[in-house]
Amino acid sequence: MSAGGYDAVVLAGGAARRLNGADKPGLSVGGLALLDRVLNGCQDAARTVVVGPRRPTLRPVRWAREEPPRGGPLAALGSGLAQVTAPVVVVLSADLPFLTGRTVRALRDTLADGAGDGVLLTDSAGREQPLVAAYRSESLRRELALLATEHGGLTGLPVRLLTAELSLDRLHHPTASFDCDTWEDLDAARARIREHGHVLDEWITAVKTELGIDLDVDTAGLLDLARDAAHGVARPAAPLTTFLVGYAAAQRGGGPEAVAEAARKAAELAARWADEPETSGRSTE
């Protein structure tokens, strides 16, 4: 069963004690703030609520604060949930450098296919990550209300009190569940995105986020086009050709199909250019 619409609640108000009180959601990995990386992963949410101090973000969000400020994750979740209207809510911490829309969709699809109250990720050690999860909104509201009644409020309560009462499924994803709790975690995240197997995808994601565009294109095909233009024409032809492909696609309304068509035409031209002999071989005498 395909997942339907959803809202997202991002918790961005922690004290970051192991980071010496630094503004953790504002720390950058690959040139993007951790919060913006998380917001990029849930950009198709109907409504996104960020619980924490207001700060600049690359896309519009709704803001909420827990009472009292820094009252803990359940107090923050309660404040965010008050603005949720969708039947499904994705709950995320604001320190997930490798969260992607694909992982968010997997959580939602698994929830839609099951009968439980939620689906959460497990990390590389098998530990549950309840702040990287999709829940049925009414299930969260019910359990939060019961906990608030039992304990006289939600301030300072651990998340395990909530998850212990819910019927949960689990997805194992050591990368998407990786969070930055320490400076060592932050260094590891920054190093990973610069590895050969990740750097290009990370760079393209960062550029699209910075420019406010959401376009999936055939990266390998564009790279092949740039290579052919560089080898068959001249090295400066590579960046100029890919720029012109993008411009042509925009002139035709944009979208992956327009990019693919413009790239195909340019690639065919590059092939014809490279195959064409420099001279006709005929004597002019």
C-alpha positions as a LaTeX table, in Angstrom:
\begin{tabular}{lrrr}
\hline
Residue & $x$ (\AA) & $y$ (\AA) & $z$ (\AA) \\
\hline
Met1 & 0.00 & 0.00 & 0.00 \\
Ser2 & 1.38 & 3.45 & $-0.88$ \\
Ala3 & 1.77 & 5.98 & 1.91 \\
Gly4 & $-0.51$ & 9.02 & 1.83 \\
Gly5 & 0.03 & 12.55 & 3.04 \\
Tyr6 & 1.78 & 13.29 & 6.30 \\
Asp7 & 2.98 & 16.05 & 8.59 \\
Ala8 & 6.45 & 16.28 & 10.11 \\
Val9 & 7.59 & 17.37 & 13.57 \\
Val10 & 11.30 & 18.18 & 13.91 \\
Leu11 & 12.69 & 18.51 & 17.43 \\
Ala12 & 15.35 & 21.23 & 17.45 \\
Gly13 & 15.46 & 22.50 & 21.02 \\
Gly14 & 17.88 & 20.22 & 22.90 \\
Ala15 & 20.63 & 21.51 & 25.19 \\
Ala16 & 23.50 & 19.80 & 23.25 \\
Arg17 & 25.46 & 19.24 & 26.43 \\
Arg18 & 28.01 & 16.98 & 24.74 \\
Leu19 & 28.62 & 19.76 & 22.21 \\
Asn20 & 29.34 & 22.29 & 24.95 \\
Gly21 & 25.97 & 23.91 & 24.45 \\
Ala22 & 26.56 & 24.70 & 20.76 \\
Asp23 & 23.56 & 25.41 & 18.53 \\
Lys24 & 23.51 & 21.86 & 17.20 \\
Pro25 & 20.78 & 22.28 & 14.53 \\
Gly26 & 22.80 & 25.16 & 13.10 \\
Leu27 & 26.08 & 23.23 & 12.80 \\
Ser28 & 26.94 & 22.44 & 9.20 \\
Val29 & 27.77 & 19.23 & 7.37 \\
Gly30 & 28.71 & 19.67 & 3.74 \\
Gly31 & 27.84 & 23.36 & 3.82 \\
Leu32 & 24.26 & 22.79 & 5.02 \\
Ala33 & 22.97 & 23.22 & 8.54 \\
Leu34 & 21.91 & 19.94 & 10.15 \\
Leu35 & 18.37 & 21.29 & 10.48 \\
Asp36 & 18.19 & 22.10 & 6.76 \\
Arg37 & 19.42 & 18.59 & 5.96 \\
Val38 & 16.58 & 17.12 & 8.00 \\
Leu39 & 14.05 & 19.51 & 6.46 \\
Asn40 & 15.26 & 18.41 & 3.03 \\
Gly41 & 14.43 & 14.81 & 3.93 \\
Cys42 & 10.80 & 15.65 & 4.75 \\
Gln43 & 10.22 & 18.36 & 2.16 \\
Asp44 & 7.07 & 16.70 & 0.81 \\
Ala45 & 5.29 & 16.90 & 4.18 \\
Ala46 & 2.01 & 18.77 & 4.04 \\
Arg47 & 3.01 & 20.66 & 7.18 \\
Thr48 & 6.38 & 20.82 & 8.92 \\
Val49 & 6.57 & 21.95 & 12.54 \\
Val50 & 9.98 & 22.71 & 14.06 \\
Val51 & 10.03 & 22.78 & 17.85 \\
Gly52 & 12.81 & 25.01 & 19.11 \\
Pro53 & 14.17 & 28.54 & 18.87 \\
Arg54 & 13.42 & 30.31 & 15.60 \\
Arg55 & 16.33 & 30.37 & 13.17 \\
Pro56 & 16.83 & 30.87 & 9.43 \\
Thr57 & 15.86 & 27.85 & 7.31 \\
Leu58 & 16.05 & 27.21 & 3.58 \\
Arg59 & 12.33 & 26.46 & 3.35 \\
Pro60 & 9.31 & 27.76 & 5.25 \\
Val61 & 8.22 & 25.89 & 8.37 \\
Arg62 & 5.89 & 26.38 & 11.31 \\
Trp63 & 7.49 & 27.06 & 14.68 \\
Ala64 & 6.57 & 25.88 & 18.15 \\
Arg65 & 8.17 & 25.94 & 21.59 \\
Glu66 & 7.77 & 23.45 & 24.39 \\
Glu67 & 6.66 & 24.70 & 27.81 \\
Pro68 & 8.93 & 25.17 & 29.62 \\
Pro69 & 11.73 & 25.65 & 27.05 \\
Arg70 & 14.09 & 22.65 & 26.98 \\
Gly71 & 11.48 & 20.62 & 28.80 \\
Gly72 & 12.63 & 17.44 & 27.08 \\
Pro73 & 11.66 & 15.49 & 23.98 \\
Leu74 & 8.14 & 14.52 & 25.06 \\
Ala75 & 7.25 & 18.09 & 25.98 \\
Ala76 & 8.62 & 19.19 & 22.61 \\
Leu77 & 6.71 & 16.46 & 20.81 \\
Gly78 & 3.50 & 17.49 & 22.54 \\
Ser79 & 3.93 & 21.09 & 21.39 \\
Gly80 & 4.65 & 20.05 & 17.82 \\
Leu81 & 1.82 & 17.55 & 17.70 \\
Ala82 & $-0.65$ & 20.29 & 18.64 \\
Gln83 & $-0.13$ & 21.73 & 15.14 \\
Val84 & $-0.38$ & 18.42 & 13.28 \\
Thr85 & $-3.52$ & 17.74 & 11.25 \\
Ala86 & $-2.48$ & 14.73 & 9.10 \\
Pro87 & $-3.26$ & 11.18 & 10.27 \\
Val88 & 0.45 & 10.29 & 10.03 \\
Val89 & 3.29 & 12.27 & 11.57 \\
Val90 & 7.00 & 11.75 & 10.93 \\
Val91 & 9.02 & 12.65 & 14.03 \\
Leu92 & 12.65 & 13.59 & 13.53 \\
Ser93 & 15.49 & 14.99 & 15.58 \\
Ala94 & 17.33 & 17.93 & 14.03 \\
Asp95 & 20.76 & 16.29 & 13.95 \\
Leu96 & 20.47 & 13.65 & 11.22 \\
Pro97 & 23.00 & 14.46 & 8.48 \\
Phe98 & 22.17 & 11.47 & 6.28 \\
Leu99 & 18.38 & 11.42 & 6.42 \\
Thr100 & 16.83 & 11.26 & 2.95 \\
Gly101 & 13.37 & 11.47 & 1.51 \\
Arg102 & 13.72 & 7.82 & 0.51 \\
Thr103 & 14.09 & 6.78 & 4.15 \\
Val104 & 11.13 & 8.91 & 5.21 \\
Arg105 & 9.02 & 7.27 & 2.52 \\
Ala106 & 10.15 & 3.80 & 3.64 \\
Leu107 & 8.98 & 4.59 & 7.17 \\
Arg108 & 5.62 & 5.79 & 5.92 \\
Asp109 & 5.13 & 2.89 & 3.52 \\
Thr110 & 5.90 & 0.37 & 6.26 \\
Leu111 & 3.41 & 2.09 & 8.57 \\
Ala112 & 0.75 & 2.08 & 5.83 \\
Asp113 & 1.28 & $-1.63$ & 5.22 \\
Gly114 & 0.99 & $-2.58$ & 8.89 \\
Ala115 & $-1.49$ & $-2.26$ & 11.73 \\
Gly116 & 0.82 & $-0.87$ & 14.43 \\
Asp117 & 1.05 & 2.59 & 15.97 \\
Gly118 & 4.39 & 3.45 & 14.39 \\
Val119 & 7.61 & 2.47 & 12.65 \\
Leu120 & 11.04 & 3.54 & 13.87 \\
Leu121 & 14.60 & 3.11 & 12.67 \\
Thr122 & 17.28 & 1.10 & 14.42 \\
Asp123 & 20.93 & 2.13 & 14.28 \\
Ser124 & 24.14 & 0.24 & 13.54 \\
Ala125 & 24.06 & $-1.36$ & 16.99 \\
Gly126 & 20.39 & $-2.31$ & 16.73 \\
Arg127 & 19.28 & 0.43 & 19.13 \\
Glu128 & 15.84 & 1.90 & 18.56 \\
Gln129 & 15.67 & 5.51 & 17.37 \\
Pro130 & 12.18 & 6.77 & 18.27 \\
Leu131 & 13.05 & 10.26 & 16.96 \\
Val132 & 13.53 & 8.89 & 13.45 \\
Ala133 & 10.07 & 7.41 & 13.03 \\
Ala134 & 6.60 & 7.59 & 11.53 \\
Tyr135 & 3.58 & 7.36 & 13.85 \\
Arg136 & $-0.16$ & 7.43 & 13.66 \\
Ser137 & $-1.00$ & 10.87 & 15.02 \\
Glu138 & $-3.92$ & 9.76 & 17.17 \\
Ser139 & $-1.81$ & 7.04 & 18.81 \\
Leu140 & 0.75 & 9.65 & 19.87 \\
Arg141 & $-1.91$ & 12.03 & 21.14 \\
Arg142 & $-3.54$ & 9.29 & 23.20 \\
Glu143 & $-0.33$ & 8.12 & 24.85 \\
Leu144 & 1.00 & 11.62 & 25.47 \\
Ala145 & $-2.28$ & 12.55 & 27.16 \\
Leu146 & $-2.12$ & 9.46 & 29.37 \\
Leu147 & 1.51 & 10.18 & 30.34 \\
Ala148 & 0.73 & 13.81 & 31.11 \\
Thr149 & $-2.12$ & 12.75 & 33.36 \\
Glu150 & $-0.07$ & 10.08 & 35.11 \\
His151 & 3.01 & 12.25 & 35.70 \\
Gly152 & 1.45 & 15.68 & 36.00 \\
Gly153 & 2.97 & 16.85 & 32.71 \\
Leu154 & 5.51 & 15.83 & 30.08 \\
Thr155 & 8.49 & 17.89 & 31.23 \\
Gly156 & 11.62 & 15.81 & 31.69 \\
Leu157 & 10.03 & 12.48 & 30.80 \\
Pro158 & 12.14 & 10.07 & 28.70 \\
Val159 & 10.94 & 8.97 & 25.26 \\
Arg160 & 11.01 & 5.31 & 26.32 \\
Leu161 & 7.91 & 5.88 & 28.45 \\
Leu162 & 6.04 & 6.71 & 25.27 \\
Thr163 & 7.38 & 4.00 & 23.00 \\
Ala164 & 6.88 & 1.32 & 25.67 \\
Glu165 & 3.13 & 1.79 & 25.32 \\
Leu166 & 2.99 & 1.73 & 21.53 \\
Ser167 & 2.88 & $-1.14$ & 19.04 \\
Leu168 & 5.94 & $-0.46$ & 16.88 \\
Asp169 & 7.61 & $-1.95$ & 13.85 \\
Arg170 & 11.29 & $-1.42$ & 13.10 \\
Leu171 & 13.46 & $-0.70$ & 10.06 \\
His172 & 17.22 & $-1.13$ & 10.25 \\
His173 & 19.09 & 1.77 & 8.65 \\
Pro174 & 22.48 & 2.56 & 10.24 \\
Thr175 & 23.18 & 5.52 & 7.96 \\
Ala176 & 19.92 & 7.46 & 8.16 \\
Ser177 & 19.73 & 6.90 & 11.92 \\
Phe178 & 23.22 & 8.34 & 12.49 \\
Asp179 & 22.96 & 11.46 & 14.67 \\
Cys180 & 25.48 & 14.06 & 15.75 \\
Asp181 & 25.61 & 14.03 & 19.54 \\
Thr182 & 29.33 & 14.77 & 19.89 \\
Trp183 & 32.08 & 16.66 & 18.07 \\
Glu184 & 33.45 & 13.27 & 17.02 \\
Asp185 & 30.09 & 12.43 & 15.41 \\
Leu186 & 30.15 & 15.74 & 13.56 \\
Asp187 & 33.69 & 15.10 & 12.31 \\
Ala188 & 32.70 & 11.61 & 11.15 \\
Ala189 & 29.72 & 12.98 & 9.23 \\
Arg190 & 31.83 & 15.66 & 7.56 \\
Ala191 & 34.44 & 13.09 & 6.58 \\
Arg192 & 31.90 & 10.63 & 5.18 \\
Ile193 & 30.28 & 13.04 & 2.73 \\
Arg194 & 33.69 & 13.74 & 1.23 \\
Glu195 & 34.42 & 10.09 & 0.52 \\
His196 & 34.67 & 9.19 & $-3.15$ \\
Gly197 & 31.49 & 7.12 & $-3.19$ \\
His198 & 29.35 & 9.84 & $-1.60$ \\
Val199 & 30.74 & 13.25 & $-2.44$ \\
Leu200 & 28.98 & 13.80 & $-5.77$ \\
Asp201 & 25.50 & 12.84 & $-4.54$ \\
Glu202 & 26.02 & 14.92 & $-1.41$ \\
Trp203 & 27.15 & 17.91 & $-3.45$ \\
Ile204 & 24.19 & 17.70 & $-5.86$ \\
Thr205 & 21.78 & 17.41 & $-2.91$ \\
Ala206 & 23.36 & 20.43 & $-1.24$ \\
Val207 & 23.19 & 22.52 & $-4.41$ \\
Lys208 & 19.53 & 21.63 & $-5.03$ \\
Thr209 & 18.67 & 22.48 & $-1.43$ \\
Glu210 & 20.57 & 25.77 & $-1.56$ \\
Leu211 & 18.88 & 26.77 & $-4.83$ \\
Gly212 & 15.44 & 25.62 & $-3.70$ \\
Ile213 & 14.90 & 23.14 & $-6.53$ \\
Asp214 & 13.63 & 19.59 & $-6.43$ \\
Leu215 & 14.70 & 17.85 & $-9.60$ \\
Asp216 & 15.88 & 14.27 & $-10.03$ \\
Val217 & 18.05 & 13.97 & $-13.12$ \\
Asp218 & 20.30 & 11.36 & $-14.66$ \\
Thr219 & 23.56 & 12.45 & $-13.02$ \\
Ala220 & 25.58 & 9.73 & $-14.74$ \\
Gly221 & 24.20 & 10.76 & $-18.12$ \\
Leu222 & 25.09 & 14.41 & $-17.59$ \\
Leu223 & 28.60 & 13.42 & $-16.49$ \\
Asp224 & 28.99 & 11.33 & $-19.62$ \\
Leu225 & 27.85 & 14.32 & $-21.67$ \\
Ala226 & 30.38 & 16.60 & $-19.94$ \\
Arg227 & 33.15 & 14.05 & $-20.52$ \\
Asp228 & 32.31 & 13.68 & $-24.19$ \\
Ala229 & 32.18 & 17.45 & $-24.66$ \\
Ala230 & 35.52 & 17.87 & $-22.90$ \\
His231 & 37.26 & 15.12 & $-24.89$ \\
Gly232 & 35.59 & 15.58 & $-28.25$ \\
Val233 & 35.43 & 19.37 & $-28.39$ \\
Ala234 & 37.49 & 21.19 & $-25.74$ \\
Arg235 & 37.76 & 21.05 & $-21.95$ \\
Pro236 & 35.82 & 24.31 & $-21.35$ \\
Ala237 & 32.97 & 22.86 & $-23.41$ \\
Ala238 & 32.02 & 20.55 & $-20.53$ \\
Pro239 & 30.67 & 23.10 & $-18.00$ \\
Leu240 & 29.28 & 25.34 & $-20.73$ \\
Thr241 & 27.42 & 22.45 & $-22.37$ \\
Thr242 & 25.83 & 21.29 & $-19.13$ \\
Phe243 & 24.81 & 24.88 & $-18.37$ \\
Leu244 & 23.16 & 25.17 & $-21.79$ \\
Val245 & 21.36 & 21.86 & $-21.24$ \\
Gly246 & 19.91 & 23.20 & $-18.01$ \\
Tyr247 & 18.93 & 26.47 & $-19.65$ \\
Ala248 & 17.25 & 24.69 & $-22.54$ \\
Ala249 & 15.35 & 22.43 & $-20.16$ \\
Ala250 & 14.12 & 25.44 & $-18.20$ \\
Gln251 & 12.94 & 27.07 & $-21.44$ \\
Arg252 & 10.83 & 23.98 & $-22.08$ \\
Gly253 & 9.18 & 24.00 & $-18.67$ \\
Gly254 & 11.82 & 22.13 & $-16.67$ \\
Gly255 & 11.50 & 18.70 & $-15.13$ \\
Pro256 & 13.50 & 15.48 & $-15.53$ \\
Glu257 & 12.06 & 14.77 & $-18.98$ \\
Ala258 & 13.10 & 18.16 & $-20.34$ \\
Val259 & 16.62 & 17.74 & $-18.93$ \\
Ala260 & 16.91 & 14.23 & $-20.37$ \\
Glu261 & 15.77 & 15.40 & $-23.82$ \\
Ala262 & 18.16 & 18.35 & $-23.88$ \\
Ala263 & 21.02 & 16.15 & $-22.67$ \\
Arg264 & 20.24 & 13.55 & $-25.35$ \\
Lys265 & 20.40 & 16.12 & $-28.12$ \\
Ala266 & 23.63 & 17.60 & $-26.80$ \\
Ala267 & 25.20 & 14.15 & $-26.43$ \\
Glu268 & 24.29 & 13.28 & $-30.02$ \\
Leu269 & 25.81 & 16.55 & $-31.20$ \\
Ala270 & 29.00 & 15.85 & $-29.19$ \\
Ala271 & 29.24 & 12.40 & $-30.78$ \\
Arg272 & 28.80 & 13.80 & $-34.28$ \\
Trp273 & 31.37 & 16.50 & $-33.56$ \\
Ala274 & 33.94 & 13.97 & $-32.29$ \\
Asp275 & 33.36 & 11.57 & $-35.20$ \\
Glu276 & 33.63 & 14.20 & $-37.88$ \\
Pro277 & 37.03 & 14.15 & $-39.66$ \\
Glu278 & 39.00 & 17.35 & $-39.46$ \\
Thr279 & 39.52 & 17.26 & $-43.22$ \\
Ser280 & 37.55 & 15.74 & $-46.05$ \\
Gly281 & 40.60 & 13.81 & $-47.30$ \\
Arg282 & 40.16 & 15.30 & $-50.77$ \\
Ser283 & 42.87 & 17.26 & $-52.44$ \\
Thr284 & 42.10 & 20.84 & $-53.35$ \\
Glu285 & 44.57 & 20.72 & $-56.22$ \\
\hline
\end{tabular}
